[in-house]
mmCIF file of N, CA and C in Angstrom:
data_model
loop_
_atom_site.group_PDB
_atom_site.id
_atom_site.type_symbol
_atom_site.label_atom_id
_atom_site.label_comp_id
_atom_site.label_asym_id
_atom_site.label_seq_id
_atom_site.Cartn_x
_atom_site.Cartn_y
_atom_site.Cartn_z
ATOM 1 N N MET A 24 -0.616 -12.056 -175.885
ATOM 2 C CA MET A 24 -1.175 -12.323 -177.257
ATOM 3 C C MET A 24 -0.952 -12.856 -178.248
ATOM 4 N N ASN A 25 -1.604 -13.888 -178.364
ATOM 5 C CA ASN A 25 -1.241 -15.173 -179.016
ATOM 6 C C ASN A 25 -2.853 -15.208 -179.780
ATOM 7 N N LEU A 26 -2.687 -15.327 -181.436
ATOM 8 C CA LEU A 26 -4.164 -14.740 -182.313
ATOM 9 C C LEU A 26 -3.472 -15.584 -183.078
ATOM 10 N N PHE A 27 -3.949 -17.195 -183.583
ATOM 11 C CA PHE A 27 -3.572 -17.710 -184.716
ATOM 12 C C PHE A 27 -2.606 -18.220 -185.124
ATOM 13 N N GLY A 28 -1.466 -18.288 -183.825
ATOM 14 C CA GLY A 28 -0.506 -18.508 -183.483
ATOM 15 C C GLY A 28 0.850 -17.125 -184.430
ATOM 16 N N VAL A 29 0.003 -16.338 -184.003
ATOM 17 C CA VAL A 29 1.402 -14.430 -183.845
ATOM 18 C C VAL A 29 1.399 -14.267 -182.677
ATOM 19 N N GLY A 30 2.092 -13.465 -182.540
ATOM 20 C CA GLY A 30 2.284 -13.518 -181.049
ATOM 21 C C GLY A 30 2.074 -11.980 -181.343
ATOM 22 N N GLY A 31 2.092 -11.152 -179.886
ATOM 23 C CA GLY A 31 1.909 -9.246 -180.681
ATOM 24 C C GLY A 31 2.921 -8.926 -181.204
ATOM 25 N N PHE A 32 4.196 -8.857 -180.952
ATOM 26 C CA PHE A 32 5.407 -8.081 -181.285
ATOM 27 C C PHE A 32 5.225 -8.842 -182.969
ATOM 28 N N GLU A 33 4.814 -9.927 -183.527
ATOM 29 C CA GLU A 33 5.099 -10.399 -185.082
ATOM 30 C C GLU A 33 3.765 -10.038 -185.656
ATOM 31 N N LEU A 34 2.850 -9.194 -184.928
ATOM 32 C CA LEU A 34 1.768 -9.086 -185.358
ATOM 33 C C LEU A 34 1.800 -7.128 -185.929
ATOM 34 N N ILE A 35 2.691 -6.855 -184.711
ATOM 35 C CA ILE A 35 3.220 -5.470 -184.932
ATOM 36 C C ILE A 35 3.825 -4.933 -186.192
ATOM 37 N N VAL A 36 4.920 -6.263 -186.473
ATOM 38 C CA VAL A 36 6.188 -6.015 -187.532
ATOM 39 C C VAL A 36 5.288 -6.253 -188.822
ATOM 40 N N VAL A 37 3.556 -7.050 -189.124
ATOM 41 C CA VAL A 37 2.979 -7.256 -189.977
ATOM 42 C C VAL A 37 2.506 -6.274 -190.251
ATOM 43 N N LEU A 38 2.176 -5.397 -189.411
ATOM 44 C CA LEU A 38 1.069 -4.499 -190.012
ATOM 45 C C LEU A 38 1.908 -3.228 -190.192
ATOM 46 N N VAL A 39 3.622 -3.188 -189.803
ATOM 47 C CA VAL A 39 4.210 -1.736 -190.049
ATOM 48 C C VAL A 39 4.775 -2.531 -191.504
ATOM 49 N N ILE A 40 5.071 -3.297 -191.451
ATOM 50 C CA ILE A 40 5.670 -3.935 -193.036
ATOM 51 C C ILE A 40 4.039 -3.272 -194.047
ATOM 52 N N GLY A 41 3.382 -3.761 -193.653
ATOM 53 C CA GLY A 41 2.759 -4.198 -194.576
ATOM 54 C C GLY A 41 0.987 -2.117 -195.058
ATOM 55 N N PHE A 42 2.051 -1.226 -194.057
ATOM 56 C CA PHE A 42 1.890 0.388 -194.316
ATOM 57 C C PHE A 42 3.048 1.023 -194.911
ATOM 58 N N LEU A 43 3.693 -0.067 -195.101
ATOM 59 C CA LEU A 43 5.471 0.530 -195.695
ATOM 60 C C LEU A 43 4.979 0.042 -197.336
ATOM 61 N N ALA A 44 3.565 -1.138 -197.367
ATOM 62 C CA ALA A 44 4.360 -1.441 -198.644
ATOM 63 C C ALA A 44 3.113 -1.006 -199.485
ATOM 64 N N LEU A 45 1.277 -0.302 -198.632
ATOM 65 C CA LEU A 45 0.673 -0.158 -198.790
ATOM 66 C C LEU A 45 0.513 1.872 -198.983
ATOM 67 N N GLY A 46 1.203 2.688 -198.256
ATOM 68 C CA GLY A 46 1.444 3.757 -198.072
ATOM 69 C C GLY A 46 0.023 4.054 -196.718
ATOM 70 N N PRO A 47 -0.240 5.436 -196.593
ATOM 71 C CA PRO A 47 -1.098 6.011 -195.815
ATOM 72 C C PRO A 47 -2.350 6.218 -196.540
ATOM 73 N N GLY A 48 -2.337 6.025 -198.004
ATOM 74 C CA GLY A 48 -4.180 6.538 -198.125
ATOM 75 C C GLY A 48 -4.485 4.600 -198.037
ATOM 76 N N ARG A 49 -3.505 4.076 -199.254
ATOM 77 C CA ARG A 49 -3.860 2.745 -199.620
ATOM 78 C C ARG A 49 -4.562 2.004 -198.220
ATOM 79 N N SER A 50 -4.032 1.646 -196.715
ATOM 80 C CA SER A 50 -3.564 1.405 -196.252
ATOM 81 C C SER A 50 -4.613 1.823 -194.678
ATOM 82 N N ILE A 51 -4.723 3.114 -195.459
ATOM 83 C CA ILE A 51 -6.554 3.519 -194.422
ATOM 84 C C ILE A 51 -7.735 2.568 -195.140
ATOM 85 N N ASP A 52 -7.731 2.535 -196.372
ATOM 86 C CA ASP A 52 -8.490 2.341 -197.392
ATOM 87 C C ASP A 52 -8.590 0.592 -196.765
ATOM 88 N N ALA A 53 -7.538 -0.460 -196.679
ATOM 89 C CA ALA A 53 -7.068 -1.537 -196.394
ATOM 90 C C ALA A 53 -7.983 -1.642 -194.952
ATOM 91 N N ALA A 54 -7.634 -0.751 -194.773
ATOM 92 C CA ALA A 54 -8.086 -0.879 -192.865
ATOM 93 C C ALA A 54 -9.808 -1.057 -192.566
ATOM 94 N N ARG A 55 -10.172 -0.018 -193.417
ATOM 95 C CA ARG A 55 -11.640 0.677 -193.287
ATOM 96 C C ARG A 55 -12.344 -0.936 -193.972
ATOM 97 N N THR A 56 -11.657 -2.024 -194.973
ATOM 98 C CA THR A 56 -12.375 -2.828 -196.062
ATOM 99 C C THR A 56 -11.992 -4.256 -194.752
ATOM 100 N N VAL A 57 -11.232 -4.164 -194.142
ATOM 101 C CA VAL A 57 -10.702 -5.103 -193.061
ATOM 102 C C VAL A 57 -11.521 -5.489 -192.486
ATOM 103 N N GLY A 58 -11.850 -4.106 -191.045
ATOM 104 C CA GLY A 58 -12.741 -4.011 -190.538
ATOM 105 C C GLY A 58 -14.950 -4.090 -191.002
ATOM 106 N N LYS A 59 -14.713 -3.678 -191.852
ATOM 107 C CA LYS A 59 -16.107 -4.687 -192.714
ATOM 108 C C LYS A 59 -16.190 -5.636 -192.941
ATOM 109 N N THR A 60 -15.361 -6.262 -193.308
ATOM 110 C CA THR A 60 -15.599 -7.530 -193.626
ATOM 111 C C THR A 60 -15.446 -8.400 -192.160
ATOM 112 N N TRP A 61 -14.896 -7.463 -191.454
ATOM 113 C CA TRP A 61 -14.954 -8.089 -190.035
ATOM 114 C C TRP A 61 -16.088 -7.979 -189.437
ATOM 115 N N ARG A 62 -17.196 -6.977 -189.900
ATOM 116 C CA ARG A 62 -18.028 -6.483 -188.598
ATOM 117 C C ARG A 62 -18.915 -7.622 -189.473
ATOM 118 N N ASP A 63 -19.081 -7.583 -190.768
ATOM 119 C CA ASP A 63 -19.786 -7.867 -191.613
ATOM 120 C C ASP A 63 -19.628 -9.954 -191.003
ATOM 121 N N LEU A 64 -18.642 -10.447 -191.240
ATOM 122 C CA LEU A 64 -18.977 -12.336 -191.137
ATOM 123 C C LEU A 64 -19.142 -12.284 -188.909
ATOM 124 N N ARG A 65 -18.774 -11.373 -188.574
ATOM 125 C CA ARG A 65 -19.676 -11.798 -187.176
ATOM 126 C C ARG A 65 -20.687 -11.533 -186.777
ATOM 127 N N ASP A 66 -21.407 -10.731 -187.695
ATOM 128 C CA ASP A 66 -22.990 -10.561 -187.487
ATOM 129 C C ASP A 66 -23.289 -11.615 -188.406
ATOM 130 N N THR A 67 -23.011 -12.268 -189.332
ATOM 131 C CA THR A 67 -23.623 -13.398 -189.920
ATOM 132 C C THR A 67 -23.289 -14.312 -188.743
ATOM 133 N N PHE A 68 -22.340 -14.594 -188.601
ATOM 134 C CA PHE A 68 -22.238 -15.797 -187.083
ATOM 135 C C PHE A 68 -23.067 -15.661 -186.126
ATOM 136 N N ASN A 69 -23.498 -14.510 -186.081
ATOM 137 C CA ASN A 69 -24.198 -13.782 -185.057
ATOM 138 C C ASN A 69 -25.699 -14.741 -185.019
ATOM 139 N N GLU A 70 -25.687 -14.396 -186.252
ATOM 140 C CA GLU A 70 -27.579 -14.374 -187.207
ATOM 141 C C GLU A 70 -27.448 -16.112 -186.744
ATOM 142 N N ILE A 71 -26.390 -16.900 -187.665
ATOM 143 C CA ILE A 71 -26.764 -18.209 -187.275
ATOM 144 C C ILE A 71 -26.736 -18.917 -186.183
ATOM 145 N N ILE A 72 -25.889 -17.853 -184.969
ATOM 146 C CA ILE A 72 -25.967 -18.604 -183.484
ATOM 147 C C ILE A 72 -27.601 -18.811 -183.495
ATOM 148 N N THR A 73 -27.905 -17.355 -183.701
ATOM 149 C CA THR A 73 -29.619 -16.691 -183.362
ATOM 150 C C THR A 73 -30.252 -18.377 -184.164
ATOM 151 N N ALA A 74 -30.008 -18.118 -184.911
ATOM 152 C CA ALA A 74 -31.226 -19.069 -185.785
ATOM 153 C C ALA A 74 -30.906 -20.585 -185.187
ATOM 154 N N VAL A 75 -29.818 -21.477 -184.943
ATOM 155 C CA VAL A 75 -29.427 -22.811 -184.428
ATOM 156 C C VAL A 75 -29.684 -23.084 -182.808
ATOM 157 N N ASN A 76 -30.039 -21.604 -182.093
ATOM 158 C CA ASN A 76 -30.654 -21.310 -180.594
ATOM 159 C C ASN A 76 -32.372 -21.642 -180.910
ATOM 160 N N LEU A 77 -32.630 -20.202 -182.107
ATOM 161 C CA LEU A 77 -34.500 -20.754 -182.242
ATOM 162 C C LEU A 77 -34.397 -22.287 -182.424
ATOM 163 N N ASP A 78 -34.261 -22.536 -183.538
ATOM 164 C CA ASP A 78 -34.385 -24.176 -183.685
ATOM 165 C C ASP A 78 -34.780 -25.291 -182.402
ATOM 166 N N ARG A 79 -33.339 -24.943 -182.085
ATOM 167 C CA ARG A 79 -33.412 -26.451 -180.503
ATOM 168 C C ARG A 79 -34.631 -25.742 -179.331
ATOM 169 N N ILE A 80 -34.585 -23.993 -179.331
ATOM 170 C CA ILE A 80 -36.265 -24.419 -178.352
ATOM 171 C C ILE A 80 -37.021 -24.754 -179.640
ATOM 172 N N ASP A 81 -36.970 -24.473 -180.800
ATOM 173 C CA ASP A 81 -38.333 -24.959 -180.851
ATOM 174 C C ASP A 81 -38.622 -26.605 -181.314
ATOM 175 N N ARG A 82 -37.742 -27.548 -181.350
ATOM 176 C CA ARG A 82 -37.514 -28.676 -181.058
ATOM 177 C C ARG A 82 -38.035 -29.019 -179.702
ATOM 178 N N GLU A 83 -37.086 -28.503 -178.419
ATOM 179 C CA GLU A 83 -37.202 -28.779 -177.237
ATOM 180 C C GLU A 83 -38.903 -28.627 -176.877
ATOM 181 N N THR A 84 -39.350 -27.323 -177.491
ATOM 182 C CA THR A 84 -40.801 -27.216 -177.194
ATOM 183 C C THR A 84 -41.723 -28.098 -177.854
ATOM 184 N N GLU A 85 -41.521 -28.177 -179.274
ATOM 185 C CA GLU A 85 -42.776 -29.895 -179.542
ATOM 186 C C GLU A 85 -42.388 -30.619 -179.245
ATOM 187 N N SER A 86 -41.124 -31.420 -178.256
ATOM 188 C CA SER A 86 -40.854 -32.601 -177.478
ATOM 189 C C SER A 86 -41.272 -32.857 -176.203
ATOM 190 N N ASN A 87 -41.781 -31.675 -175.599
ATOM 191 C CA ASN A 87 -42.701 -31.394 -174.167
ATOM 192 C C ASN A 87 -44.248 -31.249 -174.094
ATOM 193 N N THR A 88 -44.434 -31.018 -176.244
ATOM 194 C CA THR A 88 -46.034 -30.283 -175.830
ATOM 195 C C THR A 88 -46.386 -31.377 -176.001
ATOM 196 N N PRO A 89 -47.709 -32.726 -175.548
ATOM 197 C CA PRO A 89 -48.019 -33.744 -175.865
ATOM 198 C C PRO A 89 -49.117 -33.924 -176.894
ATOM 199 N N HIS A 90 -48.254 -34.673 -177.454
ATOM 200 C CA HIS A 90 -49.397 -34.586 -179.071
ATOM 201 C C HIS A 90 -50.349 -35.766 -179.366
ATOM 202 N N ASP A 91 -51.487 -35.304 -179.910
ATOM 203 C CA ASP A 91 -52.753 -36.426 -179.959
ATOM 204 C C ASP A 91 -52.616 -37.144 -181.414
ATOM 205 N N PRO A 92 -52.529 -38.176 -181.370
ATOM 206 C CA PRO A 92 -51.987 -39.023 -183.053
ATOM 207 C C PRO A 92 -53.670 -38.437 -183.435
ATOM 208 N N THR A 93 -54.815 -39.084 -182.716
ATOM 209 C CA THR A 93 -55.863 -38.866 -183.742
ATOM 210 C C THR A 93 -56.452 -37.139 -184.686
ATOM 211 N N GLY A 94 -55.295 -35.997 -184.007
ATOM 212 C CA GLY A 94 -55.833 -35.492 -184.717
ATOM 213 C C GLY A 94 -56.646 -34.125 -184.218
ATOM 214 N N SER A 95 -57.663 -34.808 -183.230
ATOM 215 C CA SER A 95 -58.805 -34.274 -182.419
ATOM 216 C C SER A 95 -58.410 -33.409 -181.691
ATOM 217 N N VAL A 96 -57.807 -32.681 -181.999
ATOM 218 C CA VAL A 96 -57.368 -30.594 -180.883
ATOM 219 C C VAL A 96 -58.883 -30.442 -181.237
ATOM 220 N N GLY A 97 -59.043 -29.921 -180.226
ATOM 221 C CA GLY A 97 -60.563 -28.552 -179.755
ATOM 222 C C GLY A 97 -61.662 -29.219 -180.479
ATOM 223 N N ARG A 98 -61.267 -30.529 -180.558
ATOM 224 C CA ARG A 98 -62.651 -31.343 -181.249
ATOM 225 C C ARG A 98 -62.913 -32.293 -179.413
ATOM 226 N N ASN A 99 -64.595 -32.377 -179.570
ATOM 227 C CA ASN A 99 -64.720 -33.178 -178.795
ATOM 228 C C ASN A 99 -64.721 -34.758 -179.609
ATOM 229 N N LYS A 100 -64.411 -35.161 -178.278
ATOM 230 C CA LYS A 100 -64.560 -36.822 -178.805
ATOM 231 C C LYS A 100 -66.084 -37.187 -178.399
ATOM 232 N N PRO A 101 -66.340 -38.244 -178.699
ATOM 233 C CA PRO A 101 -67.945 -38.910 -178.787
ATOM 234 C C PRO A 101 -67.903 -39.508 -177.194
ATOM 235 N N GLU A 102 -67.402 -40.228 -176.442
ATOM 236 C CA GLU A 102 -67.346 -39.992 -175.337
ATOM 237 C C GLU A 102 -67.347 -39.457 -174.213
ATOM 238 N N ASP A 103 -66.774 -38.036 -174.957
ATOM 239 C CA ASP A 103 -66.328 -37.368 -173.462
ATOM 240 C C ASP A 103 -67.448 -35.488 -173.813
ATOM 241 N N SER A 104 -68.285 -36.365 -175.259
ATOM 242 C CA SER A 104 -69.650 -35.284 -175.278
ATOM 243 C C SER A 104 -70.949 -36.150 -174.440
ATOM 244 N N ASP A 105 -72.146 -35.016 -173.739
ATOM 245 C CA ASP A 105 -73.053 -35.471 -173.222
ATOM 246 C C ASP A 105 -74.465 -35.464 -174.323
ATOM 247 N N SER A 106 -74.083 -34.995 -175.905
ATOM 248 C CA SER A 106 -74.908 -34.472 -176.644
ATOM 249 C C SER A 106 -75.485 -35.679 -177.998
ATOM 250 N N VAL A 107 -74.817 -37.065 -177.460
ATOM 251 C CA VAL A 107 -74.594 -37.910 -178.953
ATOM 252 C C VAL A 107 -75.441 -39.243 -178.734
#
């Protein structure tokens, strides 16, 4: 395991030192805060990814849709109408 250049054993040592420095009560609170922050960051990241993907899909849909430069969508053109 290598997380941000820190191996598994090094991570365990840091966690043990943190537990000893904070004590059992504050260690649990700190772990809870870190977990909540991590979850919030992950949720925010997922929301950003979803928004980017939806924007990309919207742009692809717009590029595949034929555009009428005259703006006559849903209107009859005079040459198409029989009752002119």
